[in-house]
């Protein structure tokens, strides 16, 4: 399939697209690309071999770095489980320390005003610690131990229960 599953707009109005595609306008781009304002491919964004499986969500941090999530287990040949942070040029940001990451799909990302990152999806653990389908990461990618979800979200056998998330203006998580 050739789906675009997520679009994020950078402060310079360039467009990050990601999903299940292997090329954009005939040029190989594995699951992620950046477009200029006119829709042409931005060749200064180089994801290398990109993600090995589909990307579901993306967001742009205040510093211009890009966080992606999905079902992938590697990015440009580096093992990374289902969430990654990219530098603004498309390269993997190796300072984002997720450890072993999520044990299943991450479907949503939201960034709080303090830079902490809410993720949700089908996973039941993050970096080997129980996190039933929702958790919070520190800005450096490590698990935030102060975020208490109790037993988390129950899938009821219906697949991932946390499909999306938002941060309200008062800081509450929806």
Coordinates of C-alpha atoms in Angstrom, one line a residue:
X1 CA 0.0 0.0 0.0
X2 CA 1.1 3.6 -0.5
X3 CA -0.8 5.4 2.3
X4 CA 0.2 8.6 4.0
X5 CA -0.9 8.1 7.6
X6 CA 0.4 11.3 9.2
X7 CA 1.3 14.9 8.3
X8 CA 3.1 17.4 10.4
X9 CA 3.9 21.0 9.5
X10 CA 7.3 22.5 10.5
X11 CA 7.7 26.1 11.6
X12 CA 9.2 26.9 8.1
X13 CA 5.9 25.4 6.6
X14 CA 7.7 22.4 5.1
X15 CA 5.6 19.3 5.4
X16 CA 6.6 15.9 7.0
X17 CA 4.6 13.0 5.5
X18 CA 4.9 9.5 6.8
X19 CA 3.0 6.2 6.5
X20 CA 3.3 3.1 4.4
X21 CA 4.9 4.4 1.1
X22 CA 8.2 3.4 -0.4
X23 CA 8.6 6.4 -2.8
X24 CA 7.4 9.9 -3.4
X25 CA 7.0 11.1 -7.0
X26 CA 9.2 8.2 -8.1
X27 CA 12.1 8.8 -5.7
X28 CA 12.7 6.2 -3.0
X29 CA 11.7 7.4 0.5
X30 CA 11.0 4.6 2.9
X31 CA 7.9 5.5 5.0
X32 CA 8.9 9.2 5.5
X33 CA 9.6 12.3 3.4
X34 CA 9.7 16.1 3.7
X35 CA 8.0 18.2 1.1
X36 CA 8.6 21.8 0.2
X37 CA 5.7 24.3 0.4
X38 CA 5.0 23.7 -3.3
X39 CA 4.7 19.9 -2.8
X40 CA 8.0 18.9 -4.3
X41 CA 10.4 16.6 -2.4
X42 CA 12.8 18.3 -0.2
X43 CA 16.1 16.5 -0.9
X44 CA 17.9 18.1 2.1
X45 CA 15.8 15.8 4.3
X46 CA 17.6 12.4 4.0
X47 CA 16.1 9.6 6.0
X48 CA 18.5 7.1 4.5
X49 CA 16.7 3.7 4.3
X50 CA 14.0 5.1 6.6
X51 CA 11.7 3.0 8.7
X52 CA 11.4 -0.8 8.1
X53 CA 7.7 -0.8 8.7
X54 CA 4.9 1.7 8.7
X55 CA 4.8 5.0 10.6
X56 CA 1.4 6.0 12.1
X57 CA 2.1 9.3 13.9
X58 CA 4.4 12.2 13.8
X59 CA 4.8 15.5 15.6
X60 CA 7.3 18.3 15.6
X61 CA 9.0 19.5 18.8
X62 CA 9.6 23.2 19.5
X63 CA 13.3 22.7 18.7
X64 CA 12.4 21.4 15.2
X65 CA 13.1 17.7 15.9
X66 CA 10.6 15.2 14.6
X67 CA 9.1 12.4 16.7
X68 CA 7.6 9.4 14.8
X69 CA 5.8 6.4 16.0
X70 CA 4.3 3.2 14.5
X71 CA 5.1 -0.4 14.0
X72 CA 8.7 -0.1 12.8
X73 CA 11.6 -1.7 14.6
X74 CA 14.4 0.0 12.9
X75 CA 15.2 3.4 11.3
X76 CA 18.0 3.7 8.7
X77 CA 19.3 0.4 9.8
X78 CA 19.4 1.2 13.5
X79 CA 17.2 -0.9 15.8
X80 CA 14.6 1.3 17.5
X81 CA 11.3 0.0 18.7
X82 CA 8.2 1.9 17.5
X83 CA 9.2 5.4 18.5
X84 CA 12.1 7.5 17.3
X85 CA 13.2 11.1 17.2
X86 CA 14.7 12.5 14.1
X87 CA 17.0 15.5 13.6
X88 CA 15.5 18.2 11.3
X89 CA 17.6 16.7 8.4
X90 CA 15.9 13.3 8.7
X91 CA 18.8 11.5 10.5
X92 CA 18.1 9.5 13.7
X93 CA 18.7 11.5 16.9
X94 CA 20.7 9.1 19.0
X95 CA 20.3 11.2 22.2
X96 CA 16.7 10.1 22.4
X97 CA 17.1 7.2 24.8
X98 CA 14.1 4.9 24.7
X99 CA 16.0 1.8 25.7
X100 CA 14.2 -1.3 24.3
X101 CA 11.2 1.0 23.5
X102 CA 7.6 -0.3 23.1
X103 CA 6.8 -4.0 22.8
X104 CA 4.0 -3.3 20.2
X105 CA 2.6 -0.5 18.0
X106 CA 2.7 3.1 19.2
X107 CA -0.2 4.9 17.5
X108 CA -0.2 8.4 19.0
X109 CA 2.2 11.1 20.3
X110 CA 1.4 14.3 22.1
X111 CA 3.9 16.8 23.5
X112 CA 3.1 18.6 26.8
X113 CA 4.2 22.2 27.3
X114 CA 7.0 21.0 29.6
X115 CA 8.4 18.8 26.7
X116 CA 7.2 15.5 28.2
X117 CA 5.7 13.1 25.6
X118 CA 2.5 11.2 25.9
X119 CA 2.3 8.0 23.8
X120 CA -0.5 5.5 23.4
X121 CA -1.1 2.4 21.3
X122 CA -1.2 -1.3 21.6
X123 CA 1.9 -1.8 23.7
X124 CA 1.9 -3.3 27.2
X125 CA 5.4 -2.4 28.2
X126 CA 7.9 0.3 27.5
X127 CA 11.6 -0.4 28.0
X128 CA 10.6 -3.6 29.9
X129 CA 8.3 -1.8 32.3
X130 CA 4.5 -2.4 32.4
X131 CA 2.8 0.4 30.6
X132 CA -0.6 -0.8 29.3
X133 CA -1.3 1.2 26.2
X134 CA -0.4 4.7 27.5
X135 CA 2.6 6.2 29.2
X136 CA 4.7 9.4 29.4
X137 CA 8.3 9.9 28.4
X138 CA 10.7 12.5 29.5
X139 CA 12.0 14.9 26.8
X140 CA 15.1 12.6 26.5
X141 CA 13.0 9.5 25.7
X142 CA 13.3 7.8 29.0
X143 CA 10.1 6.6 30.8
X144 CA 8.7 9.1 33.3
X145 CA 8.2 7.1 36.5
X146 CA 6.0 9.9 38.0
X147 CA 3.2 9.2 35.4
X148 CA 0.8 6.8 37.2
X149 CA -1.7 5.1 34.9
X150 CA -2.8 2.5 37.4
X151 CA -3.5 -0.7 35.4
X152 CA -3.7 1.4 32.1
X153 CA -6.2 0.8 29.3
X154 CA -7.7 -2.6 28.7
X155 CA -8.0 -3.8 25.1
X156 CA -11.0 -6.0 25.7
X157 CA -9.7 -8.1 22.8
X158 CA -10.5 -5.4 20.3
X159 CA -6.9 -4.4 19.5
X160 CA -5.3 -1.1 20.5
X161 CA -7.6 0.9 22.7
X162 CA -5.5 4.2 22.7
X163 CA -5.7 5.5 19.2
X164 CA -5.2 9.2 19.7
X165 CA -4.3 11.7 22.4
X166 CA -4.3 15.5 22.9
X167 CA -3.1 17.9 25.5
X168 CA -5.7 20.4 26.6
X169 CA -4.8 24.0 27.3
X170 CA -5.0 23.4 31.0
X171 CA -2.4 20.6 30.7
X172 CA -4.9 17.7 31.1
X173 CA -4.5 14.7 28.8
X174 CA -7.3 13.6 26.7

